[in-house]
Amino acid sequence: MAKKKGTVIYKCSNCGYSQPAWLGRCPQCGEWNTLEEFVEDPNARVAFADANGNAKKAKPVPMAKISTQTLPRLSTGIKEFDRVLGGEEEDNTEPLCGATLRSATLIGGEPGIGKSTLLLQSAAHVLMHTEGKILYVSGEESASQIKGRALRLGINVDRMEILCTMRLEDILDALDSLNPIMVIVDSIQTVYSLEAGIIPGTVSQLKYCANELIGWVKERDSVLFMTAHVTKDGTIAGPKSLEHMVDTVISFERSTDEVRFLRALKNRFGSIDELGIFEMNEKGLSCVKDPSALFLTRRSGETPAGVACVPVFEGSRVFVVEVQALTVPAKAAMNRVYSEKIDSARVSRIAAVLEKRAGIRFSDQDIYINVAGGVRLTESAIDAALAAALYSARTDLPIAEKTCLVGELSLAGEIRPVTKLKQRVKAAQDLGYTTTLAPSREEGTVKIESISDLVKALFAKA
């Protein structure tokens, strides 16, 4: 069904008289300069319209008159989830984090990873600490399935409203009647409207339905969470315009059968560098109290060759992560790089620098790279540790225990400084690392300025 176009009318603010052209004096009440421009839009939402269903035409506002007051946030009660959603610190206390009111969040992840569980647990906490209502819209599961999951998790959802439908019009009617403080749509790909056809999941349906839901939440002190399917590559399915429309895009990733990573790909109200770490158990998703235990392998013997440790920043936290490398003779005419958690192009570049500047050959080797704990590493500070792991794996010479490295490697073989080095060194020392190789001389570090310095410092005594 095609939308009807709006009509511009001029209405008297004193008596309500309207006509299609502007006049200086109202013909009905006789007042001067009372006719204002309105848009008679049959498709306008109620919140934008006056009592007669007419929407006032939008006009520009001077930037100097716009308030910069920060919108309040709604805490989900899950510390790692709130951390990823963003927030600010006040007076050196705990961060005031959570979902910003009047915001829309899109959560993507593979089936069964825990998106519905995470939102159900968050809704339960909101119900415990607020008087508002919550609307859970499901287009994939029945109400009894959702209630059964809540009972298995030990969640009290007596005050939660559940709507099992795929029709957008039913959802909007429920929103207007309940006016909930939190809205969960699971998932947005199942919602359809007759205005955009009858087949859910199409590009037109996704854009239209998401726009209507986001428009509703932007007008009220509420929070919208929408779950989304992902493709085989792990990206959110559907048009990219859907990600542009929302305020926050969150990716739910799986490390092992129990460990989950939550990362923001876009956040208009916070940082995209924060990482949330969860563990799935019989009580649902729980925050991991000691993340470093996930990224380091506890060994009773010596450290094997091909292993190097690096302190990395994930938002406001520092983790010491173990990078593992393995090299074997190439099985084909050309060597290949197998790396999921570190970009394979970065691995190839580091191997090329080692071959050129350190005189060790990788062109006839297949390279395998892994990161303990399954976390994805993207920052350039891991270059030195990756180079050390590759060199160690190729020569079969292990790196000394309680040693970590940090630094960016240039194509010229130089090791460049990285940001927040003091915090990285302190985090490594707190975990028992006695030696940190870094391009700057800080307390507790060994200075290295080139790849040759790195090789001499780590493998000269071997």
Coordinates of C-alpha atoms in Angstrom, one line a residue:
M1 CA 0.0 0.0 0.0
A2 CA 1.5 3.3 -1.0
K3 CA 1.8 6.2 1.4
K4 CA -0.3 9.3 0.8
K5 CA 1.6 12.6 0.5
G6 CA 1.1 15.3 3.1
T7 CA -0.8 18.5 2.3
V8 CA 0.4 22.0 3.6
I9 CA -2.4 24.0 5.3
Y10 CA -2.5 27.1 7.4
K11 CA -4.3 26.9 10.7
C12 CA -5.3 29.7 13.1
S13 CA -3.7 29.2 16.5
N14 CA -6.6 31.1 18.1
C15 CA -9.8 29.4 16.8
G16 CA -8.5 26.4 14.8
Y17 CA -9.7 27.7 11.4
S18 CA -7.7 26.3 8.5
Q19 CA -7.3 26.9 4.8
P20 CA -4.8 26.1 2.0
A21 CA -3.3 29.6 1.7
W22 CA -1.8 32.0 4.2
L23 CA -3.7 35.2 5.2
G24 CA -2.7 38.0 7.5
R25 CA -6.0 38.0 9.2
C26 CA -8.1 34.9 10.2
P27 CA -11.5 35.1 8.4
Q28 CA -13.3 33.3 11.3
C29 CA -12.1 35.1 14.5
G30 CA -10.6 38.2 13.0
E31 CA -7.2 37.9 14.7
W32 CA -4.1 39.1 12.9
N33 CA -0.9 36.9 12.2
T34 CA -2.3 33.8 13.8
L35 CA -2.2 31.5 10.8
E36 CA 0.6 28.9 11.2
E37 CA 1.9 26.4 8.7
F38 CA 1.1 22.7 9.3
V39 CA 1.4 19.5 7.3
E40 CA -1.7 17.5 7.1
D41 CA -0.1 14.1 7.0
P42 CA -2.3 10.9 7.2
N43 CA 0.8 8.8 7.9
A44 CA 2.1 11.0 10.7
R45 CA 2.5 9.4 14.2
V46 CA 0.2 10.7 16.9
A47 CA 3.1 12.1 19.0
F48 CA 4.0 14.5 16.1
A49 CA 0.4 15.6 15.5
D50 CA -2.0 17.9 17.2
A51 CA -5.5 17.1 18.3
N52 CA -6.8 17.3 14.7
G53 CA -4.1 15.0 13.3
N54 CA -2.0 17.7 11.7
A55 CA 1.8 17.7 12.0
K56 CA 3.6 21.0 12.5
K57 CA 6.3 21.6 9.8
A58 CA 9.8 21.2 11.1
K59 CA 11.9 24.3 11.1
P60 CA 15.7 24.9 11.8
V61 CA 16.8 25.8 15.3
P62 CA 19.9 28.0 16.1
M63 CA 22.8 25.8 17.4
A64 CA 23.4 28.2 20.3
K65 CA 19.9 27.5 21.7
I66 CA 20.3 23.7 21.7
S67 CA 20.9 22.1 25.1
T68 CA 23.8 19.8 25.6
Q69 CA 22.5 18.1 28.6
T70 CA 23.3 14.4 28.7
L71 CA 20.3 12.1 28.5
P72 CA 19.9 9.7 31.5
R73 CA 20.8 6.0 31.2
L74 CA 18.9 2.9 32.0
S75 CA 21.1 0.3 33.7
T76 CA 20.6 -3.3 32.6
G77 CA 22.0 -4.7 35.8
I78 CA 24.7 -6.7 33.9
K79 CA 28.1 -4.9 34.4
E80 CA 29.7 -6.2 31.2
F81 CA 26.6 -5.3 29.2
D82 CA 26.5 -1.8 30.7
R83 CA 30.2 -1.3 30.0
V84 CA 29.7 -2.0 26.3
L85 CA 26.6 0.2 26.0
G86 CA 28.8 3.1 27.3
G87 CA 28.8 5.7 30.0
E88 CA 30.9 8.3 31.8
E89 CA 32.7 8.3 35.1
E90 CA 31.7 10.8 37.8
D91 CA 33.9 11.8 40.7
N92 CA 36.2 8.7 40.3
T93 CA 33.3 6.4 41.2
E94 CA 31.9 3.5 39.3
P95 CA 31.0 4.4 35.7
L96 CA 27.4 5.5 35.2
C97 CA 26.8 3.1 32.3
G98 CA 23.8 1.6 30.5
A99 CA 21.5 2.2 27.7
T100 CA 20.7 5.8 27.0
L101 CA 17.0 6.7 27.1
R102 CA 15.5 7.4 23.7
S103 CA 18.1 5.2 22.0
A104 CA 17.9 2.2 19.7
T105 CA 20.3 -0.7 20.0
L106 CA 20.8 -3.5 17.4
I107 CA 22.3 -6.8 18.7
G108 CA 23.6 -9.3 16.2
G109 CA 24.9 -12.8 16.8
E110 CA 24.6 -16.4 15.5
P111 CA 21.6 -18.5 16.5
G112 CA 21.8 -19.8 20.1
I113 CA 24.6 -17.6 21.2
G114 CA 22.5 -16.0 24.0
K115 CA 20.9 -12.8 22.6
S116 CA 17.5 -13.5 24.0
T117 CA 18.9 -14.7 27.3
L118 CA 20.9 -11.5 27.7
L119 CA 18.0 -9.3 27.0
L120 CA 15.7 -11.4 29.2
Q121 CA 18.1 -11.1 32.2
S122 CA 18.5 -7.3 31.6
A123 CA 14.7 -6.9 31.5
A124 CA 14.3 -8.7 34.8
H125 CA 16.8 -6.4 36.5
V126 CA 15.0 -3.3 35.1
L127 CA 11.7 -4.6 36.5
M128 CA 13.3 -4.9 39.9
H129 CA 14.6 -1.3 40.0
T130 CA 12.0 0.7 38.1
E131 CA 8.2 1.0 38.1
G132 CA 7.9 1.1 34.4
K133 CA 6.7 -1.7 32.1
I134 CA 8.6 -3.8 29.6
L135 CA 7.3 -5.1 26.3
Y136 CA 9.0 -8.2 24.9
V137 CA 8.0 -8.7 21.3
S138 CA 8.8 -12.1 19.8
G139 CA 8.3 -13.1 16.2
E140 CA 10.1 -16.4 16.5
E141 CA 9.1 -18.0 19.8
S142 CA 5.8 -18.5 21.6
A143 CA 4.9 -17.0 24.9
S144 CA 5.2 -20.4 26.7
Q145 CA 8.7 -20.8 25.4
I146 CA 9.8 -17.4 26.7
K147 CA 8.1 -18.1 30.0
G148 CA 9.8 -21.5 30.2
R149 CA 13.3 -20.0 29.6
A150 CA 12.6 -17.4 32.3
L151 CA 11.7 -20.1 34.8
R152 CA 14.8 -22.1 33.9
L153 CA 17.0 -19.0 34.5
G154 CA 15.2 -18.2 37.8
I155 CA 13.9 -14.9 36.5
N156 CA 10.7 -13.3 37.7
V157 CA 9.0 -11.7 34.7
D158 CA 5.5 -11.4 36.2
R159 CA 5.4 -7.7 35.3
M160 CA 6.7 -8.2 31.8
E161 CA 4.3 -8.0 28.9
I162 CA 4.9 -10.5 26.1
L163 CA 3.6 -10.0 22.6
C164 CA 4.0 -12.8 20.0
T165 CA 3.4 -11.2 16.7
M166 CA 5.1 -10.3 13.4
R167 CA 2.8 -7.4 12.5
L168 CA 4.2 -3.9 13.0
E169 CA 0.8 -2.4 13.5
D170 CA 0.1 -4.7 16.5
I171 CA 3.4 -3.8 18.0
L172 CA 2.8 0.0 17.6
D173 CA -0.7 -0.4 19.2
A174 CA 0.8 -2.2 22.2
L175 CA 3.5 0.4 22.6
D176 CA 1.0 3.2 22.6
S177 CA -1.2 1.5 25.2
L178 CA 1.6 0.3 27.5
N179 CA 4.2 3.1 27.1
P180 CA 7.0 0.7 28.3
I181 CA 10.3 1.9 29.5
M182 CA 12.1 -0.9 27.7
V183 CA 11.2 -2.5 24.4
I184 CA 12.7 -5.8 23.1
V185 CA 12.1 -6.9 19.5
D186 CA 13.3 -10.5 18.9
S187 CA 14.0 -10.3 16.0
I188 CA 13.6 -7.3 13.7
Q189 CA 13.9 -9.6 10.6
T190 CA 10.6 -11.2 11.5
V191 CA 8.6 -8.0 11.7
Y192 CA 6.5 -6.9 8.7
S193 CA 4.0 -4.2 7.8
L194 CA 1.3 -4.1 5.1
E195 CA 2.7 -0.7 4.1
A196 CA 5.9 -2.4 2.8
G197 CA 4.4 -5.7 1.6
I198 CA 3.6 -9.0 3.3
I199 CA 7.0 -10.7 3.2
P200 CA 9.2 -10.3 6.3
G201 CA 12.9 -9.8 6.1
T202 CA 13.1 -7.8 2.8
V203 CA 15.1 -4.6 2.6
S204 CA 12.0 -2.5 2.4
Q205 CA 10.4 -4.2 5.4
L206 CA 13.6 -3.9 7.5
K207 CA 14.0 -0.2 6.8
Y208 CA 10.3 0.7 7.2
C209 CA 9.7 -1.4 10.4
A210 CA 12.9 -0.3 12.1
N211 CA 12.2 3.3 11.2
E212 CA 8.7 3.2 12.8
L213 CA 10.0 1.5 16.0
I214 CA 13.0 3.9 16.3
G215 CA 10.7 6.9 15.7
W216 CA 8.4 5.7 18.5
V217 CA 11.2 5.3 21.0
K218 CA 12.8 8.7 20.1
E219 CA 9.7 10.5 21.2
R220 CA 9.6 8.9 24.7
D221 CA 11.8 8.1 27.7
S222 CA 12.2 4.5 26.6
V223 CA 14.9 2.2 25.3
L224 CA 14.7 -0.1 22.3
F225 CA 16.6 -3.3 21.8
M226 CA 16.4 -5.2 18.5
T227 CA 18.1 -8.5 17.8
A228 CA 19.2 -9.4 14.3
H229 CA 20.4 -12.5 12.4
V230 CA 23.9 -12.7 11.1
T231 CA 25.4 -14.0 7.8
K232 CA 27.9 -16.8 7.5
D233 CA 30.7 -14.2 7.7
G234 CA 29.4 -13.1 11.1
T235 CA 28.1 -9.7 9.9
I236 CA 24.5 -8.5 10.6
A237 CA 22.2 -9.6 7.9
G238 CA 20.1 -7.1 6.0
P239 CA 20.9 -3.6 4.6
K240 CA 23.7 -1.5 6.0
S241 CA 21.1 1.3 6.3
L242 CA 19.6 -0.5 9.3
E243 CA 22.9 -0.1 11.2
H244 CA 23.0 3.6 10.2
M245 CA 19.5 4.1 11.6
V246 CA 20.2 2.8 15.2
D247 CA 22.3 4.4 17.8
T248 CA 24.3 1.4 18.9
V249 CA 25.3 -1.8 17.0
I250 CA 26.6 -4.7 19.2
S251 CA 28.1 -7.9 18.0
F252 CA 27.8 -11.1 20.1
E253 CA 30.7 -13.5 19.4
R254 CA 31.4 -17.0 20.6
S255 CA 34.9 -18.0 21.8
T256 CA 34.1 -21.5 23.2
D257 CA 31.0 -23.3 24.1
E258 CA 30.8 -21.3 27.4
V259 CA 32.6 -18.0 26.8
R260 CA 30.9 -15.1 24.9
F261 CA 32.3 -11.7 23.8
L262 CA 30.2 -8.6 23.5
R263 CA 31.6 -5.8 21.4
A264 CA 30.2 -2.5 20.1
L265 CA 30.7 -1.9 16.4
K266 CA 29.0 1.5 16.6
N267 CA 28.0 3.7 19.6
R268 CA 26.7 7.2 19.5
F269 CA 26.7 7.5 23.3
G270 CA 30.0 5.8 24.2
S271 CA 33.2 4.1 23.2
I272 CA 33.4 1.2 20.7
D273 CA 36.5 -0.1 22.3
E274 CA 35.0 -1.8 25.4
L275 CA 34.7 -5.5 25.5
G276 CA 32.2 -7.5 27.5
I277 CA 33.1 -11.0 28.6
F278 CA 30.4 -13.5 29.6
E279 CA 30.2 -17.2 30.6
M280 CA 27.2 -19.2 29.8
N281 CA 26.0 -21.6 32.5
E282 CA 22.7 -23.1 33.8
K283 CA 21.7 -19.7 35.2
G284 CA 22.2 -17.9 32.0
L285 CA 25.0 -15.4 31.2
S286 CA 27.2 -14.3 34.0
C287 CA 30.1 -11.8 33.9
V288 CA 33.6 -13.2 34.0
K289 CA 35.3 -12.0 37.1
D290 CA 38.9 -12.7 36.1
P291 CA 39.2 -12.1 32.3
S292 CA 43.0 -12.6 32.4
A293 CA 42.5 -16.3 33.2
L294 CA 40.8 -16.7 29.8
F295 CA 43.6 -15.3 27.8
L296 CA 46.6 -16.9 29.5
T297 CA 47.4 -20.6 29.6
R298 CA 48.4 -21.8 33.1
R299 CA 51.4 -24.1 32.6
S300 CA 53.4 -26.2 35.1
G301 CA 56.4 -26.6 32.9
E302 CA 58.4 -24.4 30.5
T303 CA 56.8 -22.1 27.9
P304 CA 56.9 -23.8 24.5
A305 CA 58.3 -22.2 21.4
G306 CA 55.9 -20.0 19.4
V307 CA 54.2 -18.3 22.4
A308 CA 54.5 -14.6 23.3
C309 CA 52.4 -12.5 25.6
V310 CA 51.3 -8.9 25.1
P311 CA 49.3 -6.4 27.2
V312 CA 46.4 -5.1 25.1
F313 CA 43.8 -2.4 25.8
E314 CA 40.1 -3.2 25.4
G315 CA 38.4 0.1 26.2
S316 CA 39.3 1.1 29.7
R317 CA 40.8 -2.3 30.7
V318 CA 44.2 -4.0 30.0
F319 CA 44.4 -7.7 29.4
V320 CA 47.6 -9.7 29.0
V321 CA 46.9 -12.0 26.0
E322 CA 48.9 -15.0 24.7
V323 CA 49.7 -15.0 21.0
Q324 CA 50.5 -18.5 19.6
A325 CA 52.3 -19.2 16.4
L326 CA 53.2 -22.4 14.4
T327 CA 55.1 -22.7 11.2
V328 CA 55.3 -25.9 9.1
P329 CA 56.7 -26.5 5.5
A330 CA 54.2 -25.3 2.9
K331 CA 52.0 -28.1 1.6
A332 CA 51.5 -26.3 -1.8
A333 CA 53.5 -24.2 -4.2
M334 CA 52.5 -21.1 -2.2
N335 CA 52.5 -20.6 1.5
R336 CA 49.3 -19.8 3.3
V337 CA 48.4 -18.0 6.5
Y338 CA 45.7 -19.4 8.8
S339 CA 44.6 -16.8 11.3
E340 CA 41.1 -16.0 12.5
K341 CA 41.7 -13.8 15.6
I342 CA 44.4 -11.6 14.0
D343 CA 44.1 -10.2 10.5
S344 CA 45.9 -12.5 8.1
A345 CA 47.3 -9.5 6.2
R346 CA 48.9 -8.2 9.4
V347 CA 50.5 -11.7 10.0
S348 CA 51.8 -11.7 6.4
R349 CA 53.3 -8.2 6.8
I350 CA 55.1 -9.1 10.1
A351 CA 56.5 -12.3 8.5
A352 CA 57.7 -10.2 5.5
V353 CA 59.5 -7.8 7.8
L354 CA 61.1 -10.6 9.7
E355 CA 62.3 -12.2 6.5
K356 CA 63.8 -8.9 5.2
R357 CA 65.2 -7.5 8.4
A358 CA 66.0 -10.6 10.5
G359 CA 67.1 -12.9 7.8
I360 CA 64.7 -15.7 8.6
R361 CA 62.6 -17.3 5.8
F362 CA 58.9 -17.6 5.9
S363 CA 58.0 -17.7 2.2
D364 CA 58.2 -21.6 2.2
Q365 CA 56.2 -22.0 5.4
D366 CA 52.5 -22.3 6.2
I367 CA 51.8 -20.0 9.2
Y368 CA 49.1 -20.8 11.9
I369 CA 48.2 -18.1 14.4
N370 CA 45.9 -18.4 17.4
V371 CA 45.0 -16.2 20.4
A372 CA 44.4 -17.9 23.7
G373 CA 40.8 -17.4 24.9
G374 CA 39.6 -16.6 21.3
V375 CA 39.6 -12.8 21.6
R376 CA 40.0 -10.9 18.4
L377 CA 43.1 -8.5 18.4
T378 CA 43.2 -5.5 16.1
E379 CA 45.5 -2.9 17.7
S380 CA 49.0 -2.3 16.3
A381 CA 50.6 -2.8 19.8
I382 CA 50.6 -6.5 19.2
D383 CA 53.1 -6.4 16.4
A384 CA 56.2 -7.0 18.5
A385 CA 54.6 -10.0 20.3
L386 CA 53.4 -11.4 17.0
A387 CA 56.9 -11.0 15.5
A388 CA 58.5 -12.7 18.6
A389 CA 56.0 -15.6 18.4
L390 CA 56.7 -16.1 14.7
Y391 CA 60.5 -16.0 15.2
S392 CA 60.2 -18.4 18.1
A393 CA 58.1 -20.8 16.2
R394 CA 60.4 -20.7 13.1
T395 CA 63.6 -21.3 15.2
D396 CA 62.0 -23.5 17.8
L397 CA 63.5 -21.3 20.5
P398 CA 61.1 -20.5 23.4
I399 CA 60.8 -17.0 24.9
A400 CA 61.8 -16.7 28.6
E401 CA 59.0 -17.1 31.1
K402 CA 57.4 -14.0 32.7
T403 CA 58.3 -11.9 29.6
C404 CA 55.9 -9.9 27.5
L405 CA 56.3 -7.5 24.6
V406 CA 54.5 -4.4 23.3
G407 CA 55.2 -2.2 20.3
E408 CA 54.2 -1.4 16.7
L409 CA 56.5 -2.8 14.0
S410 CA 57.2 -0.7 10.9
L411 CA 58.2 -2.0 7.5
A412 CA 61.7 -0.7 8.1
G413 CA 62.0 -3.0 11.1
E414 CA 61.6 -0.3 13.7
I415 CA 59.6 -0.8 16.8
R416 CA 57.5 2.3 17.4
P417 CA 55.9 3.5 20.7
V418 CA 52.3 2.8 21.6
T419 CA 49.8 4.7 23.7
K420 CA 49.2 4.1 27.5
L421 CA 52.4 2.2 28.0
K422 CA 52.5 2.8 31.7
Q423 CA 49.1 1.2 32.2
R424 CA 50.2 -1.8 30.1
V425 CA 53.4 -2.3 32.0
K426 CA 51.6 -2.1 35.4
A427 CA 49.0 -4.6 34.3
A428 CA 51.7 -7.0 33.2
Q429 CA 53.5 -6.6 36.5
D430 CA 50.4 -7.2 38.5
L431 CA 50.0 -10.5 36.8
G432 CA 53.6 -11.5 37.7
Y433 CA 55.5 -10.6 34.5
T434 CA 59.0 -9.4 35.5
T435 CA 60.2 -8.3 32.1
T436 CA 58.4 -6.1 29.5
L437 CA 60.1 -5.3 26.2
A438 CA 58.9 -2.0 24.9
P439 CA 60.1 0.8 22.6
S440 CA 60.2 3.4 25.4
R441 CA 62.2 3.2 28.6
E442 CA 59.8 3.0 31.5
E443 CA 60.3 1.5 34.9
G444 CA 60.3 -2.2 34.6
T445 CA 60.9 -2.3 30.9
V446 CA 63.7 -3.3 28.5
K447 CA 64.0 -0.8 25.7
I448 CA 64.0 -2.2 22.1
E449 CA 64.0 0.0 19.0
S450 CA 64.2 -2.4 16.2
I451 CA 63.6 -6.0 15.2
S452 CA 67.2 -6.8 15.7
D453 CA 67.1 -5.5 19.3
L454 CA 64.1 -7.7 19.9
V455 CA 65.9 -10.8 18.6
K456 CA 69.0 -10.1 20.7
A457 CA 67.0 -9.4 23.8
L458 CA 65.0 -12.6 23.6
F459 CA 67.1 -15.2 21.8
A460 CA 70.8 -14.1 22.2
K461 CA 71.4 -16.5 25.1
A462 CA 69.8 -19.5 23.3

